[in-house]
Amino acid sequence: MPALVANGLSAQRPTTESELQALVDATPGVSLLIDLEGTIVCANRHSTSHFGIPIERLIGTNVYTLFDEATASGRRAIVRQAELQRVPVVLEDERNGMYFRHSLVPALDADGVVRRVAIFAENITERKKAQIALQASEAQYRFLAENTADTVWRLDA
């Protein structure tokens, strides 16, 4: 097991599984570690509430079975992209009126081979709705300013 590192120095004892799980559980949003076939090998507590599946059942489940076929197909392609390019892939999507930002990060083994991918998903619905409302407001005022026959002035105090 890897050693704990503090201030760049190795600690005297190995990291325990419960400490690693605490670290994973501390991450916001959904955090999963999957193998290249899509089997979930590690998940945080947010994953269980997100998917509505207890962690004991979530571990070992194929992540692609948790989505409709079109979404699963797209996710397979993104995991493959992260694997082949060996760089993180970030995407945003909308499902059922909810917006998510996903980061897929290839996990390199000691031999430098990608055998797993870490997936971090954050619910950005409120931020996205605010952004959409702002864009709509800006478009409305731009339309009014560009299509009025009146003179438009902007003055400060």
CSV table of C-alpha atoms in Angstrom, one decimal:
chain,number,residue,atom,x,y,z
A,1,MET,CA,0.0,0.0,0.0
A,2,PRO,CA,1.2,3.6,-0.6
A,3,ALA,CA,2.5,5.6,2.3
A,4,LEU,CA,0.9,8.8,3.5
A,5,VAL,CA,2.8,11.8,2.4
A,6,ALA,CA,3.0,15.0,4.5
A,7,ASN,CA,5.0,18.0,3.5
A,8,GLY,CA,6.7,15.9,0.8
A,9,LEU,CA,8.0,13.3,3.3
A,10,SER,CA,6.7,9.7,3.6
A,11,ALA,CA,5.0,8.9,6.8
A,12,GLN,CA,6.0,5.8,8.8
A,13,ARG,CA,2.8,3.8,8.3
A,14,PRO,CA,0.9,2.7,5.2
A,15,THR,CA,-2.4,4.3,4.1
A,16,THR,CA,-5.3,2.2,5.2
A,17,GLU,CA,-8.3,1.3,3.1
A,18,SER,CA,-10.6,3.3,5.4
A,19,GLU,CA,-8.3,6.4,5.0
A,20,LEU,CA,-8.5,6.1,1.2
A,21,GLN,CA,-12.3,5.7,1.4
A,22,ALA,CA,-12.5,8.8,3.6
A,23,LEU,CA,-10.5,10.7,1.0
A,24,VAL,CA,-12.8,9.5,-1.8
A,25,ASP,CA,-15.9,10.3,0.3
A,26,ALA,CA,-14.6,13.8,0.9
A,27,THR,CA,-14.8,14.6,-2.8
A,28,PRO,CA,-17.8,16.7,-3.8
A,29,GLY,CA,-20.3,15.2,-6.2
A,30,VAL,CA,-20.1,11.7,-7.6
A,31,SER,CA,-16.7,10.0,-7.7
A,32,LEU,CA,-16.2,6.6,-9.3
A,33,LEU,CA,-13.2,4.5,-10.3
A,34,ILE,CA,-14.0,2.1,-13.1
A,35,ASP,CA,-12.0,-0.4,-15.1
A,36,LEU,CA,-11.8,-0.1,-18.8
A,37,GLU,CA,-14.9,-2.4,-19.3
A,38,GLY,CA,-16.9,-0.1,-17.1
A,39,THR,CA,-17.0,-2.1,-13.8
A,40,ILE,CA,-17.1,0.2,-10.8
A,41,VAL,CA,-14.2,-0.7,-8.5
A,42,CYS,CA,-14.6,2.2,-6.1
A,43,ALA,CA,-17.3,4.8,-5.3
A,44,ASN,CA,-17.9,7.6,-2.9
A,45,ARG,CA,-21.0,8.1,-0.7
A,46,HIS,CA,-22.4,10.7,-3.1
A,47,SER,CA,-22.5,8.0,-5.8
A,48,THR,CA,-24.9,5.9,-3.7
A,49,SER,CA,-27.4,8.7,-3.2
A,50,HIS,CA,-27.0,9.8,-6.8
A,51,PHE,CA,-27.7,6.4,-8.3
A,52,GLY,CA,-30.0,5.2,-5.5
A,53,ILE,CA,-27.9,2.0,-5.0
A,54,PRO,CA,-26.2,1.0,-1.8
A,55,ILE,CA,-22.4,1.0,-2.1
A,56,GLU,CA,-22.2,-2.8,-1.6
A,57,ARG,CA,-24.3,-3.2,-4.8
A,58,LEU,CA,-22.7,-0.3,-6.7
A,59,ILE,CA,-19.2,-1.8,-6.4
A,60,GLY,CA,-19.0,-4.5,-9.1
A,61,THR,CA,-21.8,-3.0,-11.2
A,62,ASN,CA,-21.1,-2.0,-14.8
A,63,VAL,CA,-21.5,1.8,-14.9
A,64,TYR,CA,-23.0,1.6,-18.4
A,65,THR,CA,-26.0,-0.3,-17.1
A,66,LEU,CA,-27.0,2.7,-15.1
A,67,PHE,CA,-27.8,4.8,-18.2
A,68,ASP,CA,-29.9,4.5,-21.3
A,69,GLU,CA,-28.2,3.0,-24.3
A,70,ALA,CA,-27.5,6.3,-26.0
A,71,THR,CA,-25.9,7.8,-22.9
A,72,ALA,CA,-24.0,4.6,-22.2
A,73,SER,CA,-22.6,4.6,-25.8
A,74,GLY,CA,-21.4,8.2,-25.4
A,75,ARG,CA,-19.8,7.4,-22.1
A,76,ARG,CA,-18.0,4.4,-23.5
A,77,ALA,CA,-16.5,6.7,-26.2
A,78,ILE,CA,-15.4,9.3,-23.7
A,79,VAL,CA,-13.8,6.6,-21.4
A,80,ARG,CA,-12.0,5.3,-24.5
A,81,GLN,CA,-10.8,8.8,-25.4
A,82,ALA,CA,-9.4,9.3,-21.9
A,83,GLU,CA,-7.7,6.0,-22.1
A,84,LEU,CA,-6.1,6.5,-25.5
A,85,GLN,CA,-5.2,10.2,-25.1
A,86,ARG,CA,-4.0,9.6,-21.5
A,87,VAL,CA,-5.3,13.1,-20.5
A,88,PRO,CA,-8.4,14.2,-18.6
A,89,VAL,CA,-11.6,14.7,-20.6
A,90,VAL,CA,-14.2,17.2,-19.4
A,91,LEU,CA,-17.8,17.5,-20.6
A,92,GLU,CA,-21.1,18.9,-19.6
A,93,ASP,CA,-24.5,17.4,-20.4
A,94,GLU,CA,-28.1,17.7,-19.5
A,95,ARG,CA,-30.4,14.9,-18.5
A,96,ASN,CA,-34.0,15.3,-17.3
A,97,GLY,CA,-33.6,19.0,-16.7
A,98,MET,CA,-30.4,18.6,-14.6
A,99,TYR,CA,-27.0,19.7,-15.8
A,100,PHE,CA,-23.7,17.8,-15.0
A,101,ARG,CA,-20.0,18.5,-15.4
A,102,HIS,CA,-18.0,15.3,-15.8
A,103,SER,CA,-14.3,14.9,-15.6
A,104,LEU,CA,-12.8,11.6,-16.7
A,105,VAL,CA,-9.2,11.1,-15.6
A,106,PRO,CA,-7.1,8.2,-16.8
A,107,ALA,CA,-5.5,6.4,-13.8
A,108,LEU,CA,-2.0,5.2,-14.7
A,109,ASP,CA,-0.7,2.0,-13.0
A,110,ALA,CA,2.9,1.8,-11.8
A,111,ASP,CA,3.9,0.5,-15.2
A,112,GLY,CA,2.4,3.6,-16.9
A,113,VAL,CA,-0.6,1.7,-18.4
A,114,VAL,CA,-4.1,3.0,-18.2
A,115,ARG,CA,-6.3,0.3,-16.7
A,116,ARG,CA,-8.9,2.4,-14.9
A,117,VAL,CA,-10.6,5.8,-15.2
A,118,ALA,CA,-11.6,8.1,-12.4
A,119,ILE,CA,-14.9,9.8,-13.0
A,120,PHE,CA,-15.9,12.9,-11.1
A,121,ALA,CA,-19.4,14.3,-11.8
A,122,GLU,CA,-20.8,17.5,-10.3
A,123,ASN,CA,-24.4,18.7,-10.5
A,124,ILE,CA,-24.2,22.2,-12.0
A,125,THR,CA,-27.9,22.7,-12.5
A,126,GLU,CA,-28.2,26.0,-10.5
A,127,ARG,CA,-25.1,27.5,-12.1
A,128,LYS,CA,-26.2,26.5,-15.6
A,129,LYS,CA,-29.8,27.8,-15.1
A,130,ALA,CA,-28.3,31.2,-13.9
A,131,GLN,CA,-26.0,31.2,-17.0
A,132,ILE,CA,-28.9,30.5,-19.3
A,133,ALA,CA,-31.1,33.2,-17.7
A,134,LEU,CA,-28.2,35.8,-18.0
A,135,GLN,CA,-27.7,34.9,-21.7
A,136,ALA,CA,-31.4,35.3,-22.3
A,137,SER,CA,-31.5,38.7,-20.5
A,138,GLU,CA,-28.4,39.9,-22.4
A,139,ALA,CA,-30.0,38.8,-25.7
A,140,GLN,CA,-33.2,40.6,-24.9
A,141,TYR,CA,-31.4,43.9,-24.1
A,142,ARG,CA,-29.1,43.6,-27.1
A,143,PHE,CA,-32.2,43.1,-29.3
A,144,LEU,CA,-33.9,46.2,-27.8
A,145,ALA,CA,-30.7,48.3,-28.2
A,146,GLU,CA,-30.0,47.2,-31.7
A,147,ASN,CA,-33.6,47.6,-33.0
A,148,THR,CA,-34.9,50.8,-31.4
A,149,ALA,CA,-35.2,54.0,-33.3
A,150,ASP,CA,-34.6,55.9,-30.1
A,151,THR,CA,-31.2,57.1,-28.9
A,152,VAL,CA,-29.8,54.9,-26.2
A,153,TRP,CA,-27.5,56.4,-23.6
A,154,ARG,CA,-25.6,54.9,-20.8
A,155,LEU,CA,-24.6,57.3,-18.1
A,156,ASP,CA,-22.8,56.9,-14.9
A,157,ALA,CA,-23.3,58.9,-11.7
